[in-house]
Amino acid sequence: MNYSVSEEDYIKAIYHLQRDQQTVSTNALAAELKTRPASVTDMLKKLKTKKLLHYRPYQGFKLNPEGRKVALGIVRRHRLWEYFLAEKLKFGWNEVHDVAEELEHVGSRKLIDRLDEYLGFPRFDPHGDPIPDNAGKMHVKNQVKLTELPLNITARVSGVADQSADMLELLKHRHIAIGTNIEVIKKFDFDQSLEIKTGPGIFFSISKQAAQNIFVHYELEKEFRCIAKRSA
Amino acid sequence: MNYSVSEEDYIKAIYHLQRDQQTVSTNALAAELKTRPASVTDMLKKLKTKKLLHYRPYQGFKLNPEGRKVALGIVRRHRLWEYFLAEKLKFGWNEVHDVAEELEHVGSRKLIDRLDEYLGFPRFDPHGDPIPDNAGKMHVKNQVKLTELPLNITARVSGVADQSADMLELLKHRHIAIGTNIEVIKKFDFDQSLEIKTGPGIFFSISKQAAQNIFVHYELEKEFRCIAKRSA
DNA sequence: GTTAAATTTTAGGCTAATCTAAAAATAATT
DNA sequence: AATTATTTTTAGATTAGCCTAAAATTTAAC
């Protein structure tokens, strides 16, 4: 039930590498963790005996349901701390990761659930990634570059790829920050610049170059409800 | 500059055992850390090579100035997290210690200084123990049972010895919590009950039995300034 | 379908932190 | 002061997590 810092790092890394149900390779995981393939093999054996993953030598591996559950717990802690650091302690979006990497290993369930409540049950971290709730459920995430956002859909800024001073200056001038609501009104084919709206009566245009560095996310609430209804 | 969880546990324990400048024994430290004397000796050698303590085999040991500096950093982190847990996440005063014990090992200086600022630079943790500031300075602590508080001095509630439901009910009814200002107006010799004041126009009496379970602290600002002036 | 290349695992070692048991030093007792 | 008891240290082993180098397996290439 309780895992070491190292074990948690492996579990989380495997979780991130196996998009959906793909199998993960030893080398890929070693690269991700900046360690050696031999070390990975050692840990795989350990995690297998702890019944957290499917693993057949030379054949790759992936988390089993229990492993995914554990991984979601770690992701939840990581992202809640990121949210806390950015929202309450005013850390920059690019500074939160490393500190959260340490805080995520503090295991107390009560701590995390209370923190979640204190923060108002946020559903996305400062990078726009969804935060699992205390049952491990995540909201639908649909993160795209601003250039790919469909017209007339209100999305929220979730992150910025290029965090240079120049880019940040531009964002600051336009009052764009994490969480800002944003909507694409029109796309100009000539230079692929975008006419956007960030609030009532606030319209301006933004270059393709800037837009492709801005990530936004939006929830597919309606579609999701329909599916839920159908299956009910 | 960076210490392992184990090293930090040892440093903190030594700090707490050496009230003032007393020397600490191997057995005492082993008992404190629930480990074996042989393990303590091993770690002492390590901490000595890292120049954190004075240590001569068989003669006991104590932190040197550098060791005390490191210890104060750990104590600062521990107590700030305790304050955060109690104040923001509504943990009970008796629940904060174990979680803070884990959080204290997250080393980021920036995290702690930002947390300190976010909390409003608190000077005492929920148990009434002083929190070192970012330079390692602590305010004078003068913690006594309410029964021993001199008359007409405003003190602040720092903790409660008996945390039974009955006691907490009484405190709640009187609106007494950590940080509540409190002043003893009169002591009745007959039953040693106290007439106290907890705010403008708020006076009531409290039994000896209750009062001796309430800890308060007050700062000796005037006296301290005098000493400072003299030595300057 | 062999051979070559890449991947993965095994074998054996290293360090930090712990332990037990035995030896050394200090403290207490008569 | 000599002996006993206590405390502390040393010696040697263990475990988790990592490493390098070599062997085993799978994949790719001819």
Short mmCIF file of C-alpha atoms (C1' of nucleotides) in Angstrom, two decimals:
data_model
loop_
_atom_site.label_atom_id
_atom_site.label_comp_id
_atom_site.label_asym_id
_atom_site.label_seq_id
_atom_site.Cartn_x
_atom_site.Cartn_y
_atom_site.Cartn_z
CA MET A 1 0.00 0.00 0.00
CA ASN A 2 2.95 2.34 0.59
CA TYR A 3 5.64 2.88 -2.01
CA SER A 4 9.15 4.31 -1.93
CA VAL A 5 10.05 7.52 -3.72
CA SER A 6 11.85 5.50 -6.38
CA GLU A 7 8.96 3.14 -6.91
CA GLU A 8 6.60 6.08 -7.27
CA ASP A 9 8.88 7.72 -9.81
CA TYR A 10 8.85 4.57 -11.92
CA ILE A 11 5.11 4.09 -11.64
CA LYS A 12 4.43 7.67 -12.65
CA ALA A 13 6.86 7.52 -15.56
CA ILE A 14 5.33 4.30 -16.88
CA TYR A 15 1.90 5.88 -16.59
CA HIS A 16 2.98 8.84 -18.70
CA LEU A 17 4.74 6.72 -21.31
CA GLN A 18 1.88 4.34 -21.91
CA ARG A 19 -0.60 6.59 -23.65
CA ASP A 20 -3.76 4.54 -23.38
CA GLN A 21 -2.77 0.92 -23.31
CA GLN A 22 0.42 0.86 -25.30
CA THR A 23 3.25 -1.24 -23.98
CA VAL A 24 6.39 0.52 -22.75
CA SER A 25 10.01 -0.44 -23.50
CA THR A 26 12.88 -0.69 -21.04
CA ASN A 27 15.00 1.83 -22.94
CA ALA A 28 12.21 4.38 -23.13
CA LEU A 29 11.66 4.23 -19.41
CA ALA A 30 15.39 4.42 -18.69
CA ALA A 31 15.61 7.54 -20.85
CA GLU A 32 12.59 9.10 -19.16
CA LEU A 33 14.04 8.53 -15.69
CA LYS A 34 17.62 9.34 -16.69
CA THR A 35 18.75 5.97 -15.44
CA ARG A 36 20.13 2.78 -16.99
CA PRO A 37 18.19 -0.04 -18.62
CA ALA A 38 19.64 -2.50 -16.10
CA SER A 39 18.20 -0.46 -13.24
CA VAL A 40 14.84 -0.45 -14.94
CA THR A 41 14.83 -4.21 -15.23
CA ASP A 42 15.56 -4.48 -11.50
CA MET A 43 12.65 -2.25 -10.63
CA LEU A 44 10.29 -3.99 -13.05
CA LYS A 45 10.85 -7.26 -11.25
CA LYS A 46 10.07 -5.55 -7.99
CA LEU A 47 6.92 -3.87 -9.26
CA LYS A 48 5.79 -7.14 -10.80
CA THR A 49 6.07 -8.97 -7.49
CA LYS A 50 4.02 -6.12 -6.01
CA LYS A 51 1.41 -6.83 -8.69
CA LEU A 52 1.38 -3.37 -10.21
CA LEU A 53 2.16 -4.25 -13.82
CA HIS A 54 2.10 -6.83 -16.56
CA TYR A 55 5.66 -7.74 -17.49
CA ARG A 56 7.12 -10.51 -19.58
CA PRO A 57 10.90 -10.33 -20.08
CA TYR A 58 11.88 -8.85 -23.47
CA GLN A 59 8.21 -8.20 -24.23
CA GLY A 60 7.67 -4.77 -22.68
CA PHE A 61 5.32 -3.91 -19.84
CA LYS A 62 2.35 -1.82 -18.81
CA LEU A 63 0.53 -0.97 -15.62
CA ASN A 64 -2.35 -3.18 -14.58
CA PRO A 65 -5.51 -1.66 -13.05
CA GLU A 66 -3.95 -1.54 -9.59
CA GLY A 67 -0.83 0.13 -10.99
CA ARG A 68 -2.92 2.70 -12.78
CA LYS A 69 -4.78 3.42 -9.57
CA VAL A 70 -1.52 4.05 -7.77
CA ALA A 71 -0.26 6.20 -10.66
CA LEU A 72 -3.40 8.32 -10.62
CA GLY A 73 -2.88 8.96 -6.92
CA ILE A 74 0.62 10.24 -7.60
CA VAL A 75 -0.53 12.37 -10.53
CA ARG A 76 -3.28 13.78 -8.35
CA ARG A 77 -0.82 14.82 -5.67
CA HIS A 78 1.59 16.28 -8.20
CA ARG A 79 -0.99 18.38 -9.96
CA LEU A 80 -2.70 19.61 -6.81
CA TRP A 81 0.64 20.83 -5.51
CA GLU A 82 1.36 22.50 -8.84
CA TYR A 83 -1.95 24.26 -8.60
CA PHE A 84 -1.23 25.30 -5.02
CA LEU A 85 2.21 26.64 -5.90
CA ALA A 86 0.96 28.66 -8.84
CA GLU A 87 -2.32 29.82 -7.38
CA LYS A 88 -1.45 30.46 -3.75
CA LEU A 89 2.31 30.92 -3.63
CA LYS A 90 2.50 32.79 -6.95
CA PHE A 91 5.09 30.55 -8.56
CA GLY A 92 5.53 30.88 -12.32
CA TRP A 93 4.02 28.11 -14.47
CA ASN A 94 7.50 26.97 -15.36
CA GLU A 95 8.73 26.83 -11.76
CA VAL A 96 6.09 24.60 -10.24
CA HIS A 97 7.11 21.26 -11.68
CA ASP A 98 10.34 20.58 -9.82
CA VAL A 99 8.97 21.47 -6.41
CA ALA A 100 5.78 19.47 -7.01
CA GLU A 101 8.03 16.56 -7.96
CA GLU A 102 9.17 16.47 -4.34
CA LEU A 103 5.89 17.29 -2.66
CA GLU A 104 4.05 14.56 -4.56
CA HIS A 105 5.79 11.88 -2.52
CA VAL A 106 4.22 12.96 0.76
CA GLY A 107 1.61 10.30 1.00
CA SER A 108 -1.01 11.32 3.57
CA ARG A 109 -4.42 10.84 2.02
CA LYS A 110 -5.97 13.28 4.41
CA LEU A 111 -3.44 15.96 3.49
CA ILE A 112 -4.26 15.69 -0.18
CA ASP A 113 -8.01 15.57 0.22
CA ARG A 114 -7.92 18.59 2.51
CA LEU A 115 -5.63 20.42 0.10
CA ASP A 116 -8.03 19.63 -2.74
CA GLU A 117 -10.90 21.06 -0.74
CA TYR A 118 -8.88 24.11 0.28
CA LEU A 119 -8.07 24.83 -3.35
CA GLY A 120 -11.73 24.53 -4.34
CA PHE A 121 -11.47 21.17 -6.13
CA PRO A 122 -9.59 22.46 -9.18
CA ARG A 123 -9.95 20.29 -12.29
CA PHE A 124 -6.87 21.40 -14.22
CA ASP A 125 -3.35 22.20 -13.10
CA PRO A 126 -1.43 25.29 -14.26
CA HIS A 127 -0.31 23.45 -17.40
CA GLY A 128 -3.87 22.58 -18.29
CA ASP A 129 -3.51 18.93 -17.36
CA PRO A 130 -6.50 17.40 -15.60
CA ILE A 131 -6.32 16.67 -11.87
CA PRO A 132 -7.77 13.28 -10.88
CA ASP A 133 -10.39 13.59 -8.14
CA ASN A 134 -10.19 11.53 -4.96
CA ALA A 135 -11.75 8.58 -6.77
CA GLY A 136 -9.21 8.82 -9.60
CA LYS A 137 -11.62 10.29 -12.13
CA MET A 138 -10.47 13.03 -14.48
CA HIS A 139 -12.48 15.44 -16.53
CA VAL A 140 -12.27 15.31 -20.28
CA LYS A 141 -9.31 17.25 -21.45
CA ASN A 142 -9.09 18.65 -24.87
CA GLN A 143 -5.90 20.60 -25.08
CA VAL A 144 -4.85 22.11 -28.37
CA LYS A 145 -2.68 24.90 -29.67
CA LEU A 146 -4.61 28.12 -30.01
CA THR A 147 -4.09 27.83 -33.77
CA GLU A 148 -6.16 24.66 -33.75
CA LEU A 149 -9.02 25.83 -31.57
CA PRO A 150 -12.34 25.64 -33.47
CA LEU A 151 -14.07 28.95 -34.07
CA ASN A 152 -16.49 30.32 -31.49
CA ILE A 153 -15.65 27.92 -28.71
CA THR A 154 -14.60 29.42 -25.42
CA ALA A 155 -11.45 27.76 -24.12
CA ARG A 156 -9.08 28.49 -21.26
CA VAL A 157 -5.38 29.17 -21.52
CA SER A 158 -3.55 26.23 -20.01
CA GLY A 159 0.08 26.88 -20.81
CA VAL A 160 2.70 28.40 -23.00
CA ALA A 161 5.36 26.51 -24.93
CA ASP A 162 7.83 29.35 -25.42
CA GLN A 163 8.36 31.01 -22.07
CA SER A 164 10.92 33.55 -23.25
CA ALA A 165 10.80 37.07 -21.85
CA ASP A 166 9.56 38.36 -25.20
CA MET A 167 6.67 35.95 -25.24
CA LEU A 168 5.75 36.68 -21.64
CA GLU A 169 5.82 40.41 -22.38
CA LEU A 170 3.34 39.91 -25.19
CA LEU A 171 1.06 37.83 -22.96
CA LYS A 172 1.25 40.34 -20.16
CA HIS A 173 0.36 43.19 -22.50
CA ARG A 174 -2.70 41.31 -23.70
CA HIS A 175 -3.61 40.24 -20.16
CA ILE A 176 -3.38 36.61 -21.09
CA ALA A 177 -2.54 34.26 -18.22
CA ILE A 178 -3.29 30.71 -17.16
CA GLY A 179 -7.04 30.39 -16.91
CA THR A 180 -7.86 33.31 -19.17
CA ASN A 181 -10.93 32.62 -21.26
CA ILE A 182 -10.23 32.90 -24.94
CA GLU A 183 -12.26 32.48 -28.11
CA VAL A 184 -11.21 32.53 -31.75
CA ILE A 185 -13.52 34.75 -33.77
CA LYS A 186 -11.89 34.55 -37.18
CA LYS A 187 -8.90 33.05 -38.90
CA PHE A 188 -7.16 34.97 -41.68
CA ASP A 189 -5.83 32.66 -44.33
CA PHE A 190 -3.40 35.26 -45.66
CA ASP A 191 -1.00 35.14 -42.68
CA GLN A 192 -2.86 32.71 -40.44
CA SER A 193 -3.28 35.42 -37.84
CA LEU A 194 -6.28 35.10 -35.53
CA GLU A 195 -8.89 37.53 -34.33
CA ILE A 196 -9.59 36.58 -30.72
CA LYS A 197 -11.79 37.62 -27.86
CA THR A 198 -10.63 37.46 -24.25
CA GLY A 199 -13.53 39.14 -22.55
CA PRO A 200 -16.68 41.19 -23.12
CA GLY A 201 -15.75 43.71 -25.79
CA ILE A 202 -12.07 42.76 -25.77
CA PHE A 203 -11.05 41.80 -29.29
CA PHE A 204 -7.62 41.85 -30.90
CA SER A 205 -5.54 39.91 -33.34
CA ILE A 206 -2.62 37.66 -32.65
CA SER A 207 0.03 36.27 -35.02
CA LYS A 208 0.29 32.64 -35.96
CA GLN A 209 3.73 32.63 -34.38
CA ALA A 210 2.35 33.63 -30.98
CA ALA A 211 -0.81 31.55 -31.24
CA GLN A 212 0.98 28.31 -31.86
CA ASN A 213 2.83 28.73 -28.57
CA ILE A 214 -0.33 29.11 -26.54
CA PHE A 215 -2.12 26.01 -25.31
CA VAL A 216 -5.78 26.10 -24.46
CA HIS A 217 -8.21 23.50 -23.21
CA TYR A 218 -11.92 23.20 -23.37
CA GLU A 219 -14.35 20.68 -22.00
CA LEU A 220 -16.62 18.70 -24.23
CA GLU A 221 -19.48 18.84 -21.80
CA LYS A 222 -22.39 18.45 -24.18
CA GLU A 223 -20.97 15.60 -26.16
CA PHE A 224 -19.99 13.90 -22.95
CA ARG A 225 -23.45 14.18 -21.44
CA CYS A 226 -24.97 12.68 -24.55
CA ILE A 227 -22.75 9.67 -24.34
CA ALA A 228 -23.53 9.30 -20.67
CA LYS A 229 -27.23 9.44 -21.34
CA ARG A 230 -27.07 6.93 -24.11
CA SER A 231 -25.18 4.41 -22.02
CA ALA A 232 -27.48 4.92 -19.05
CA MET B 1 24.57 22.06 1.24
CA ASN B 2 21.95 19.37 0.63
CA TYR B 3 21.23 16.64 3.11
CA SER B 4 19.43 13.29 2.96
CA VAL B 5 16.20 12.66 4.84
CA SER B 6 18.13 10.53 7.30
CA GLU B 7 20.80 13.14 7.89
CA GLU B 8 18.14 15.76 8.46
CA ASP B 9 16.36 13.53 10.97
CA TYR B 10 19.57 13.13 12.93
CA ILE B 11 20.41 16.83 12.81
CA LYS B 12 16.97 17.83 14.01
CA ALA B 13 16.96 15.25 16.80
CA ILE B 14 20.36 16.38 18.05
CA TYR B 15 19.15 19.96 17.98
CA HIS B 16 16.17 19.10 20.15
CA LEU B 17 18.18 16.98 22.59
CA GLN B 18 20.87 19.56 23.24
CA ARG B 19 18.95 22.16 25.16
CA ASP B 20 21.32 25.13 24.97
CA GLN B 21 24.80 23.75 24.70
CA GLN B 22 24.59 20.46 26.52
CA THR B 23 26.34 17.50 25.01
CA VAL B 24 24.23 14.62 23.69
CA SER B 25 24.83 10.89 24.22
CA THR B 26 24.71 8.15 21.63
CA ASN B 27 22.08 6.19 23.54
CA ALA B 28 19.82 9.20 23.98
CA LEU B 29 19.90 9.93 20.26
CA ALA B 30 19.30 6.28 19.39
CA ALA B 31 16.24 6.26 21.66
CA GLU B 32 14.94 9.51 20.17
CA LEU B 33 15.24 8.18 16.63
CA LYS B 34 14.10 4.66 17.47
CA THR B 35 17.27 3.26 16.02
CA ARG B 36 20.36 1.48 17.38
CA PRO B 37 23.42 3.04 18.97
CA ALA B 38 25.64 1.49 16.29
CA SER B 39 23.67 3.28 13.60
CA VAL B 40 24.04 6.54 15.47
CA THR B 41 27.80 6.14 15.61
CA ASP B 42 27.90 5.61 11.86
CA MET B 43 25.92 8.74 11.19
CA LEU B 44 27.97 10.78 13.66
CA LYS B 45 31.11 10.02 11.72
CA LYS B 46 29.39 11.13 8.56
CA LEU B 47 28.08 14.35 10.04
CA LYS B 48 31.50 15.06 11.51
CA THR B 49 33.17 14.78 8.12
CA LYS B 50 30.50 17.16 6.85
CA LYS B 51 31.55 19.56 9.62
CA LEU B 52 28.17 19.86 11.26
CA LEU B 53 29.10 18.82 14.79
CA HIS B 54 31.75 18.45 17.44
CA TYR B 55 32.32 14.80 18.16
CA ARG B 56 35.01 12.94 20.06
CA PRO B 57 34.45 9.18 20.38
CA TYR B 58 33.01 8.18 23.75
CA GLN B 59 32.76 11.86 24.75
CA GLY B 60 29.34 12.83 23.37
CA PHE B 61 28.65 15.40 20.68
CA LYS B 62 26.83 18.62 19.87
CA LEU B 63 26.07 20.68 16.80
CA ASN B 64 28.52 23.38 15.81
CA PRO B 65 27.29 26.75 14.47
CA GLU B 66 26.90 25.36 10.94
CA GLY B 67 24.96 22.36 12.28
CA ARG B 68 22.67 24.62 14.26
CA LYS B 69 22.05 26.69 11.15
CA VAL B 70 21.01 23.59 9.24
CA ALA B 71 18.84 22.44 12.16
CA LEU B 72 17.08 25.80 12.34
CA GLY B 73 16.26 25.49 8.64
CA ILE B 74 14.62 22.13 9.23
CA VAL B 75 12.74 23.38 12.28
CA ARG B 76 11.57 26.36 10.26
CA ARG B 77 10.18 24.14 7.53
CA HIS B 78 8.53 21.80 10.03
CA ARG B 79 6.80 24.52 11.96
CA LEU B 80 5.67 26.50 8.93
CA TRP B 81 4.02 23.37 7.55
CA GLU B 82 2.41 22.71 10.92
CA TYR B 83 1.02 26.20 10.85
CA PHE B 84 -0.22 25.74 7.31
CA LEU B 85 -1.91 22.44 8.13
CA ALA B 86 -3.67 23.81 11.19
CA GLU B 87 -4.51 27.25 9.89
CA LYS B 88 -5.36 26.60 6.25
CA LEU B 89 -6.26 22.93 6.02
CA LYS B 90 -8.02 22.82 9.39
CA PHE B 91 -6.05 19.93 10.81
CA GLY B 92 -6.29 19.45 14.57
CA TRP B 93 -3.28 20.61 16.57
CA ASN B 94 -2.50 17.02 17.40
CA GLU B 95 -2.63 15.81 13.79
CA VAL B 96 -0.15 18.20 12.24
CA HIS B 97 3.10 16.75 13.51
CA ASP B 98 3.34 13.55 11.50
CA VAL B 99 2.50 15.15 8.18
CA ALA B 100 4.87 18.05 8.82
CA GLU B 101 7.53 15.46 9.57
CA GLU B 102 7.36 14.46 5.91
CA LEU B 103 6.87 17.87 4.38
CA GLU B 104 9.85 19.32 6.24
CA HIS B 105 12.25 17.39 4.01
CA VAL B 106 11.22 19.20 0.86
CA GLY B 107 14.17 21.52 0.61
CA SER B 108 13.35 24.32 -1.82
CA ARG B 109 14.27 27.59 -0.17
CA LYS B 110 11.92 29.51 -2.40
CA LEU B 111 9.01 27.24 -1.47
CA ILE B 112 9.50 27.88 2.22
CA ASP B 113 10.03 31.61 1.95
CA ARG B 114 6.93 31.93 -0.23
CA LEU B 115 4.93 29.78 2.17
CA ASP B 116 6.10 31.95 5.06
CA GLU B 117 4.93 35.05 3.22
CA TYR B 118 1.63 33.42 2.24
CA LEU B 119 0.96 32.55 5.87
CA GLY B 120 1.72 36.11 6.97
CA PHE B 121 5.07 35.41 8.62
CA PRO B 122 3.69 33.57 11.64
CA ARG B 123 6.00 33.56 14.65
CA PHE B 124 4.64 30.56 16.53
CA ASP B 125 3.41 27.19 15.33
CA PRO B 126 0.15 25.60 16.54
CA HIS B 127 1.94 24.15 19.58
CA GLY B 128 3.23 27.57 20.55
CA ASP B 129 6.79 26.82 19.48
CA PRO B 130 8.60 29.68 17.77
CA ILE B 131 9.17 29.56 14.00
CA PRO B 132 12.67 30.66 12.93
CA ASP B 133 12.57 33.42 10.31
CA ASN B 134 14.47 33.12 7.06
CA ALA B 135 17.63 34.26 8.78
CA GLY B 136 17.22 31.65 11.51
CA LYS B 137 16.12 34.10 14.20
CA MET B 138 13.35 33.16 16.60
CA HIS B 139 11.27 35.40 18.78
CA VAL B 140 11.49 35.07 22.49
CA LYS B 141 9.09 32.46 23.66
CA ASN B 142 7.70 32.47 27.11
CA GLN B 143 5.19 29.69 27.26
CA VAL B 144 3.39 28.98 30.51
CA LYS B 145 0.22 27.37 31.67
CA LEU B 146 -2.61 29.87 31.93
CA THR B 147 -2.55 29.33 35.69
CA GLU B 148 0.95 30.78 35.79
CA LEU B 149 0.42 33.80 33.58
CA PRO B 150 1.15 37.02 35.48
CA LEU B 151 -1.80 39.36 35.97
CA ASN B 152 -2.61 41.97 33.33
CA ILE B 153 -0.30 40.68 30.64
CA THR B 154 -1.85 39.89 27.28
CA ALA B 155 -0.78 36.48 26.07
CA ARG B 156 -1.84 34.27 23.19
CA VAL B 157 -3.17 30.76 23.38
CA SER B 158 -0.57 28.40 21.97
CA GLY B 159 -1.89 24.96 22.75
CA VAL B 160 -3.97 22.68 24.90
CA ALA B 161 -2.68 19.73 26.89
CA ASP B 162 -5.97 17.84 27.25
CA GLN B 163 -7.60 17.58 23.83
CA SER B 164 -10.61 15.59 24.94
CA ALA B 165 -13.98 16.35 23.42
CA ASP B 166 -15.13 17.82 26.73
CA MET B 167 -12.25 20.24 26.87
CA LEU B 168 -12.66 21.24 23.23
CA GLU B 169 -16.35 21.87 23.85
CA LEU B 170 -15.51 24.24 26.67
CA LEU B 171 -12.95 26.06 24.52
CA LYS B 172 -15.36 26.35 21.64
CA HIS B 173 -18.06 27.77 23.87
CA ARG B 174 -15.68 30.41 25.14
CA HIS B 175 -14.33 31.09 21.65
CA ILE B 176 -10.85 30.18 22.71
CA ALA B 177 -8.59 28.90 19.93
CA ILE B 178 -4.93 28.98 18.99
CA GLY B 179 -3.91 32.59 18.76
CA THR B 180 -6.72 33.96 20.92
CA ASN B 181 -5.52 36.87 23.03
CA ILE B 182 -6.07 36.27 26.70
CA GLU B 183 -5.39 38.19 29.88
CA VAL B 184 -5.76 37.18 33.52
CA ILE B 185 -7.57 39.90 35.46
CA LYS B 186 -7.80 38.28 38.87
CA LYS B 187 -6.98 35.05 40.64
CA PHE B 188 -9.29 33.74 43.34
CA ASP B 189 -7.37 32.00 46.08
CA PHE B 190 -10.41 30.10 47.29
CA ASP B 191 -10.63 27.72 44.32
CA GLN B 192 -7.81 29.07 42.17
CA SER B 193 -10.27 29.99 39.47
CA LEU B 194 -9.31 32.84 37.17
CA GLU B 195 -11.17 35.87 35.90
CA ILE B 196 -10.00 36.35 32.34
CA LYS B 197 -10.49 38.70 29.43
CA THR B 198 -10.44 37.50 25.83
CA GLY B 199 -11.48 40.68 24.08
CA PRO B 200 -12.94 44.15 24.57
CA GLY B 201 -15.69 43.72 27.15
CA ILE B 202 -15.43 39.93 27.17
CA PHE B 203 -14.79 38.75 30.72
CA PHE B 204 -15.54 35.41 32.32
CA SER B 205 -14.10 33.01 34.82
CA ILE B 206 -12.43 29.71 34.22
CA SER B 207 -11.64 26.87 36.60
CA LYS B 208 -8.17 25.92 37.70
CA GLN B 209 -8.77 22.54 36.09
CA ALA B 210 -9.34 24.06 32.67
CA ALA B 211 -6.72 26.78 33.00
CA GLN B 212 -3.89 24.41 33.75
CA ASN B 213 -4.54 22.65 30.43
CA ILE B 214 -4.23 25.82 28.40
CA PHE B 215 -0.82 26.99 27.29
CA VAL B 216 -0.20 30.60 26.45
CA HIS B 217 2.84 32.51 25.30
CA TYR B 218 3.79 36.12 25.48
CA GLU B 219 6.74 38.07 24.22
CA LEU B 220 9.02 39.95 26.53
CA GLU B 221 9.51 42.78 24.09
CA LYS B 222 10.40 45.56 26.51
CA GLU B 223 12.88 43.57 28.52
CA PHE B 224 14.43 42.32 25.33
CA ARG B 225 14.88 45.78 23.88
CA CYS B 226 16.59 46.92 27.06
CA ILE B 227 19.08 44.11 26.87
CA ALA B 228 19.68 44.82 23.24
CA LYS B 229 20.30 48.48 23.95
CA ARG B 230 22.68 47.74 26.78
CA SER B 231 24.81 45.38 24.73
CA ALA B 232 24.90 47.81 21.81
"C1'" DG C 1 17.30 -17.77 -43.38
"C1'" DT C 2 21.73 -16.29 -41.67
"C1'" DT C 3 24.11 -12.61 -39.92
"C1'" DA C 4 24.39 -8.06 -37.88
"C1'" DA C 5 22.40 -4.60 -34.88
"C1'" DA C 6 19.74 -3.20 -31.24
"C1'" DT C 7 17.44 -4.21 -27.02
"C1'" DT C 8 16.99 -6.35 -22.70
"C1'" DT C 9 18.46 -9.13 -18.98
"C1'" DT C 10 21.84 -11.21 -15.89
"C1'" DA C 11 25.93 -11.12 -13.05
"C1'" DG C 12 28.58 -8.88 -9.96
"C1'" DG C 13 29.87 -4.46 -7.49
"C1'" DC C 14 29.07 0.00 -5.09
"C1'" DT C 15 26.96 3.27 -1.55
"C1'" DA C 16 23.77 4.74 2.13
"C1'" DA C 17 21.53 3.34 5.97
"C1'" DT C 18 20.37 -0.01 8.78
"C1'" DC C 19 21.17 -4.23 11.90
"C1'" DT C 20 23.53 -7.88 15.42
"C1'" DA C 21 27.30 -9.40 17.99
"C1'" DA C 22 31.69 -8.63 19.83
"C1'" DA C 23 35.32 -5.53 21.41
"C1'" DA C 24 36.83 -1.26 23.58
"C1'" DA C 25 36.28 2.55 26.57
"C1'" DT C 26 34.12 4.85 30.36
"C1'" DA C 27 31.51 4.94 34.68
"C1'" DA C 28 29.94 2.81 38.89
"C1'" DT C 29 30.51 -0.28 42.91
"C1'" DT C 30 32.50 -2.42 46.41
"C1'" DA D 1 42.12 0.25 43.13
"C1'" DA D 2 40.07 -3.66 41.08
"C1'" DT D 3 36.05 -5.48 39.32
"C1'" DT D 4 31.58 -5.10 37.37
"C1'" DA D 5 28.23 -2.72 34.65
"C1'" DT D 6 27.12 0.47 31.23
"C1'" DT D 7 27.97 2.93 27.17
"C1'" DT D 8 29.98 3.37 22.81
"C1'" DT D 9 32.44 1.83 18.92
"C1'" DT D 10 34.01 -1.57 15.54
"C1'" DA D 11 33.38 -5.48 12.50
"C1'" DG D 12 30.77 -7.72 9.40
"C1'" DA D 13 26.15 -8.61 7.19
"C1'" DT D 14 21.78 -6.98 4.90
"C1'" DT D 15 18.66 -4.30 1.78
"C1'" DA D 16 17.29 -0.86 -1.77
"C1'" DG D 17 18.68 1.34 -5.60
"C1'" DC D 18 21.95 2.25 -8.69
"C1'" DC D 19 26.02 1.15 -11.80
"C1'" DT D 20 29.19 -1.39 -15.70
"C1'" DA D 21 30.17 -5.17 -18.50
"C1'" DA D 22 28.85 -9.37 -20.47
"C1'" DA D 23 25.37 -12.63 -21.99
"C1'" DA D 24 20.81 -13.54 -23.90
"C1'" DT D 25 17.07 -12.37 -26.76
"C1'" DT D 26 14.63 -9.99 -30.25
"C1'" DT D 27 14.58 -7.21 -34.44
"C1'" DA D 28 16.47 -5.70 -38.78
"C1'" DA D 29 19.22 -6.34 -42.87
"C1'" DC D 30 21.10 -8.58 -46.39
#
